[in-house]
């Protein structure tokens, strides 16, 4: 079978580890050129870069810094000639606690990275793609649909990402940009963020009987980044093993 992302160029935020790295692996396997971004690479990042040294590179990116976005997008387009996909994956969790004990500093940190950072990725991705065409994929969460105790800032940021996605998709359609914007909503995924001792219980709570892998999110992002999803925009793709269907 032909590779689904041949000749596509992608920027993926928060790609040094976890879900972002899983998305990057899937993209590289499908023939894309990938710019992985984050604050710094880890051992697993460097292993992937070494494996795909002709097709992958790492760029530092602070997603809340608009000048940093301008730089990374410009360098990507200058090097590869175009940009086809932006995956806004970078995110952080709040300090757990009830909303009345949430500090403004922590709230702003979560909103700035999870929501404002995604907005900047949408904005500068769209500016680089419009006319030629492309796909923007925003990684939200099942917590963009359902509330969770002690997690108000995260809920707000991921719910905001869900509706930002829809608004951006409508703007792109109205203005004939030929850019699609969709959101992906992971459930419990096997990354370092989830403590090992919690994984069995989370698996039991998931209808399919286990938690997901980063590549489960990567595979839906391959579909959304490729030409096979040309009629999908402003949509939500929940990848959670049936968790919120309960």
Tab-separated table of C-alpha atoms in Angstrom:
chain	number	residue	atom	x	y	z
A	1	UNK	CA	0.000	0.000	0.000
A	2	UNK	CA	1.245	3.483	-0.836
A	3	UNK	CA	2.359	5.697	2.007
A	4	UNK	CA	-0.470	8.045	2.941
A	5	UNK	CA	1.640	11.134	3.676
A	6	UNK	CA	4.255	11.072	0.923
A	7	UNK	CA	5.360	14.630	0.056
A	8	UNK	CA	3.563	16.062	3.108
A	9	UNK	CA	5.442	18.342	5.524
A	10	UNK	CA	4.268	18.465	9.138
A	11	UNK	CA	4.998	20.432	12.298
A	12	UNK	CA	4.059	18.614	15.515
A	13	UNK	CA	4.195	20.403	18.861
A	14	UNK	CA	4.985	18.635	22.105
A	15	UNK	CA	6.601	15.893	20.015
A	16	UNK	CA	9.640	15.063	22.147
A	17	UNK	CA	7.832	12.275	23.995
A	18	UNK	CA	4.434	10.722	24.675
A	19	UNK	CA	1.515	11.207	22.294
A	20	UNK	CA	3.381	13.756	20.179
A	21	UNK	CA	6.246	11.354	19.584
A	22	UNK	CA	3.754	8.614	18.712
A	23	UNK	CA	2.166	10.891	16.119
A	24	UNK	CA	5.593	11.716	14.699
A	25	UNK	CA	6.446	7.997	14.375
A	26	UNK	CA	3.235	7.307	12.485
A	27	UNK	CA	3.809	10.279	10.179
A	28	UNK	CA	7.357	9.227	9.367
A	29	UNK	CA	6.242	5.667	8.670
A	30	UNK	CA	3.748	7.091	6.195
A	31	UNK	CA	6.339	9.109	4.283
A	32	UNK	CA	6.008	12.621	5.734
A	33	UNK	CA	8.778	15.084	6.484
A	34	UNK	CA	8.341	15.962	10.151
A	35	UNK	CA	9.509	18.868	12.291
A	36	UNK	CA	9.213	17.733	15.895
A	37	UNK	CA	9.050	20.597	18.372
A	38	UNK	CA	9.320	20.996	22.118
A	39	UNK	CA	11.500	22.494	24.801
A	40	UNK	CA	14.231	19.848	24.408
A	41	UNK	CA	14.707	16.368	22.953
A	42	UNK	CA	14.869	13.226	25.111
A	43	UNK	CA	16.572	9.909	24.507
A	44	UNK	CA	13.489	8.546	22.743
A	45	UNK	CA	13.341	11.688	20.586
A	46	UNK	CA	16.942	11.277	19.521
A	47	UNK	CA	16.383	7.601	18.698
A	48	UNK	CA	13.586	8.525	16.309
A	49	UNK	CA	15.607	11.351	14.772
A	50	UNK	CA	18.518	8.970	14.179
A	51	UNK	CA	16.221	6.396	12.575
A	52	UNK	CA	14.708	8.970	10.216
A	53	UNK	CA	17.636	11.372	9.900
A	54	UNK	CA	16.715	12.422	6.346
A	55	UNK	CA	13.064	13.056	7.105
A	56	UNK	CA	12.880	14.347	10.692
A	57	UNK	CA	14.345	17.204	12.682
A	58	UNK	CA	13.850	18.788	16.093
A	59	UNK	CA	13.179	22.491	16.648
A	60	UNK	CA	12.765	24.222	19.984
A	61	UNK	CA	9.403	25.961	20.207
A	62	UNK	CA	7.670	27.769	23.026
A	63	UNK	CA	4.080	27.500	21.841
A	64	UNK	CA	2.968	30.627	23.731
A	65	UNK	CA	5.534	32.790	21.884
A	66	UNK	CA	4.198	34.129	18.580
A	67	UNK	CA	7.645	35.095	17.306
A	68	UNK	CA	8.789	31.536	17.948
A	69	UNK	CA	5.883	30.259	15.840
A	70	UNK	CA	6.798	32.661	13.040
A	71	UNK	CA	10.388	31.417	13.131
A	72	UNK	CA	9.596	27.698	13.077
A	73	UNK	CA	6.994	28.011	10.327
A	74	UNK	CA	9.283	30.193	8.200
A	75	UNK	CA	12.265	27.861	8.619
A	76	UNK	CA	10.103	24.878	7.730
A	77	UNK	CA	8.719	26.484	4.579
A	78	UNK	CA	12.151	27.802	3.582
A	79	UNK	CA	13.655	24.318	3.893
A	80	UNK	CA	10.899	22.141	2.435
A	81	UNK	CA	9.065	24.603	0.206
A	82	UNK	CA	5.661	24.222	1.853
A	83	UNK	CA	3.775	23.237	5.004
A	84	UNK	CA	0.875	20.777	4.825
A	85	UNK	CA	0.037	19.734	8.393
A	86	UNK	CA	0.204	21.282	11.848
A	87	UNK	CA	-0.567	19.082	14.845
A	88	UNK	CA	-1.136	21.151	17.978
A	89	UNK	CA	-0.348	18.580	20.645
A	90	UNK	CA	1.649	20.461	23.316
A	91	UNK	CA	-0.139	20.597	26.647
A	92	UNK	CA	0.204	20.599	30.424
A	93	UNK	CA	-1.998	19.574	33.342
A	94	UNK	CA	-2.952	21.846	36.245
A	95	UNK	CA	-2.006	21.356	39.842
A	96	UNK	CA	-4.906	19.136	41.025
A	97	UNK	CA	-7.443	20.745	43.316
A	98	UNK	CA	-10.969	22.184	43.463
A	99	UNK	CA	-11.655	25.292	41.414
A	100	UNK	CA	-11.887	27.554	44.474
A	101	UNK	CA	-8.301	26.635	45.321
A	102	UNK	CA	-6.922	27.019	41.791
A	103	UNK	CA	-4.348	29.809	41.651
A	104	UNK	CA	-4.510	32.411	38.919
A	105	UNK	CA	-0.876	31.662	38.106
A	106	UNK	CA	-1.591	27.970	37.505
A	107	UNK	CA	-4.806	28.739	35.592
A	108	UNK	CA	-2.949	31.115	33.267
A	109	UNK	CA	-0.157	28.572	32.715
A	110	UNK	CA	-2.589	25.878	31.599
A	111	UNK	CA	-4.719	28.173	29.433
A	112	UNK	CA	-1.662	29.816	27.860
A	113	UNK	CA	-0.053	26.540	26.793
A	114	UNK	CA	-3.095	24.389	26.037
A	115	UNK	CA	-5.381	26.964	24.443
A	116	UNK	CA	-3.384	30.041	23.447
A	117	UNK	CA	-0.571	27.835	22.158
A	118	UNK	CA	-3.093	25.960	20.027
A	119	UNK	CA	-4.570	29.228	18.757
A	120	UNK	CA	-1.116	30.372	17.625
A	121	UNK	CA	-0.531	27.054	15.875
A	122	UNK	CA	-3.870	27.371	14.098
A	123	UNK	CA	-3.178	30.974	13.123
A	124	UNK	CA	0.319	30.517	11.741
A	125	UNK	CA	-0.405	27.138	10.227
A	126	UNK	CA	-3.360	28.616	8.366
A	127	UNK	CA	-1.348	31.614	7.195
A	128	UNK	CA	1.267	29.274	5.699
A	129	UNK	CA	-1.214	26.829	4.135
A	130	UNK	CA	-4.117	28.906	2.841
A	131	UNK	CA	-4.600	28.723	-0.877
A	132	UNK	CA	-2.302	25.737	-1.310
A	133	UNK	CA	-4.264	23.715	1.226
A	134	UNK	CA	-3.520	21.749	4.344
A	135	UNK	CA	-4.727	20.182	7.560
A	136	UNK	CA	-4.619	21.456	11.142
A	137	UNK	CA	-5.182	18.905	13.892
A	138	UNK	CA	-5.780	20.050	17.450
A	139	UNK	CA	-5.229	17.490	20.194
A	140	UNK	CA	-7.939	18.090	22.773
A	141	UNK	CA	-9.092	15.411	25.229
A	142	UNK	CA	-12.174	13.560	26.392
A	143	UNK	CA	-12.053	16.257	29.073
A	144	UNK	CA	-13.115	18.651	26.352
A	145	UNK	CA	-16.494	16.844	26.553
A	146	UNK	CA	-16.909	15.818	30.196
A	147	UNK	CA	-16.022	17.536	33.443
A	148	UNK	CA	-13.540	16.052	35.902
A	149	UNK	CA	-13.111	17.039	39.533
A	150	UNK	CA	-9.969	18.938	40.571
A	151	UNK	CA	-9.161	19.734	36.928
A	152	UNK	CA	-11.058	22.912	36.017
A	153	UNK	CA	-8.240	24.621	34.094
A	154	UNK	CA	-7.602	21.543	31.957
A	155	UNK	CA	-11.311	21.085	31.259
A	156	UNK	CA	-11.581	24.724	30.232
A	157	UNK	CA	-8.530	24.585	27.991
A	158	UNK	CA	-9.612	21.394	26.225
A	159	UNK	CA	-13.227	22.492	25.865
A	160	UNK	CA	-11.926	25.746	24.435
A	161	UNK	CA	-9.745	23.832	21.990
A	162	UNK	CA	-12.796	21.891	20.802
A	163	UNK	CA	-14.752	25.042	19.930
A	164	UNK	CA	-11.704	26.927	18.617
A	165	UNK	CA	-11.363	24.067	16.148
A	166	UNK	CA	-14.923	24.496	14.905
A	167	UNK	CA	-14.611	28.275	14.596
A	168	UNK	CA	-11.332	28.002	12.695
A	169	UNK	CA	-12.775	25.376	10.348
A	170	UNK	CA	-15.710	27.661	9.554
A	171	UNK	CA	-13.415	30.633	8.968
A	172	UNK	CA	-11.264	28.599	6.590
A	173	UNK	CA	-14.315	27.369	4.699
A	174	UNK	CA	-15.928	30.799	4.427
A	175	UNK	CA	-12.724	32.359	3.129
A	176	UNK	CA	-11.922	29.504	0.696
A	177	UNK	CA	-8.552	28.803	2.299
A	178	UNK	CA	-8.652	25.074	1.456
A	179	UNK	CA	-7.485	24.321	5.009
A	180	UNK	CA	-9.234	21.738	7.167
A	181	UNK	CA	-9.288	21.953	10.977
A	182	UNK	CA	-10.295	19.025	13.192
A	183	UNK	CA	-9.894	18.005	16.829
A	184	UNK	CA	-8.784	14.674	18.294
A	185	UNK	CA	-9.901	13.685	21.783
A	186	UNK	CA	-7.732	11.001	23.424
A	187	UNK	CA	-8.834	9.006	26.412
A	188	UNK	CA	-6.344	7.326	28.735
A	189	UNK	CA	-3.089	6.757	26.836
A	190	UNK	CA	-0.013	4.820	27.967
A	191	UNK	CA	2.491	7.651	28.483
A	192	UNK	CA	4.706	8.823	31.316
A	193	UNK	CA	1.981	11.247	32.391
A	194	UNK	CA	-0.141	8.315	33.621
A	195	UNK	CA	1.373	6.720	36.754
A	196	UNK	CA	2.114	3.016	36.286
A	197	UNK	CA	0.096	2.071	39.349
A	198	UNK	CA	-3.026	3.681	37.835
A	199	UNK	CA	-2.852	1.999	34.426
A	200	UNK	CA	-4.556	-1.327	35.369
A	201	UNK	CA	-7.528	0.441	36.948
A	202	UNK	CA	-7.864	2.836	34.013
A	203	UNK	CA	-7.773	-0.137	31.656
A	204	UNK	CA	-10.558	-1.838	33.578
A	205	UNK	CA	-12.602	1.377	33.437
A	206	UNK	CA	-12.228	1.507	29.641
A	207	UNK	CA	-14.818	-0.575	27.749
A	208	UNK	CA	-12.282	-2.203	25.389
A	209	UNK	CA	-10.385	-3.439	28.480
A	210	UNK	CA	-7.112	-1.551	28.190
A	211	UNK	CA	-5.726	1.957	27.815
A	212	UNK	CA	-4.493	3.228	24.470
A	213	UNK	CA	-1.057	3.659	22.936
A	214	UNK	CA	0.381	6.877	21.453
A	215	UNK	CA	0.188	5.269	18.025
A	216	UNK	CA	-3.593	4.976	18.415
A	217	UNK	CA	-3.691	8.761	18.327
A	218	UNK	CA	-1.020	8.837	15.627
A	219	UNK	CA	-3.114	6.659	13.329
A	220	UNK	CA	-6.147	8.956	13.400
A	221	UNK	CA	-3.806	11.894	12.827
A	222	UNK	CA	-2.427	10.123	9.737
A	223	UNK	CA	-5.972	9.913	8.393
A	224	UNK	CA	-6.686	13.567	9.168
A	225	UNK	CA	-3.384	14.717	7.670
A	226	UNK	CA	-3.883	12.780	4.445
A	227	UNK	CA	-5.983	13.403	1.368
A	228	UNK	CA	-8.444	10.662	2.346
A	229	UNK	CA	-10.030	13.001	4.902
A	230	UNK	CA	-10.622	15.828	2.420
A	231	UNK	CA	-14.305	16.180	3.423
A	232	UNK	CA	-13.644	16.175	7.190
A	233	UNK	CA	-13.446	19.580	8.851
A	234	UNK	CA	-14.755	21.090	12.065
A	235	UNK	CA	-15.207	17.563	13.382
A	236	UNK	CA	-14.338	15.748	16.613
A	237	UNK	CA	-12.572	12.380	16.650
A	238	UNK	CA	-12.812	10.627	20.013
A	239	UNK	CA	-10.179	7.910	20.537
A	240	UNK	CA	-10.854	6.611	24.036
A	241	UNK	CA	-11.731	2.910	23.862
A	242	UNK	CA	-15.390	3.772	24.449
A	243	UNK	CA	-14.831	5.556	27.774
A	244	UNK	CA	-17.233	8.497	27.310
A	245	UNK	CA	-19.777	6.311	25.494
A	246	UNK	CA	-20.683	4.843	28.891
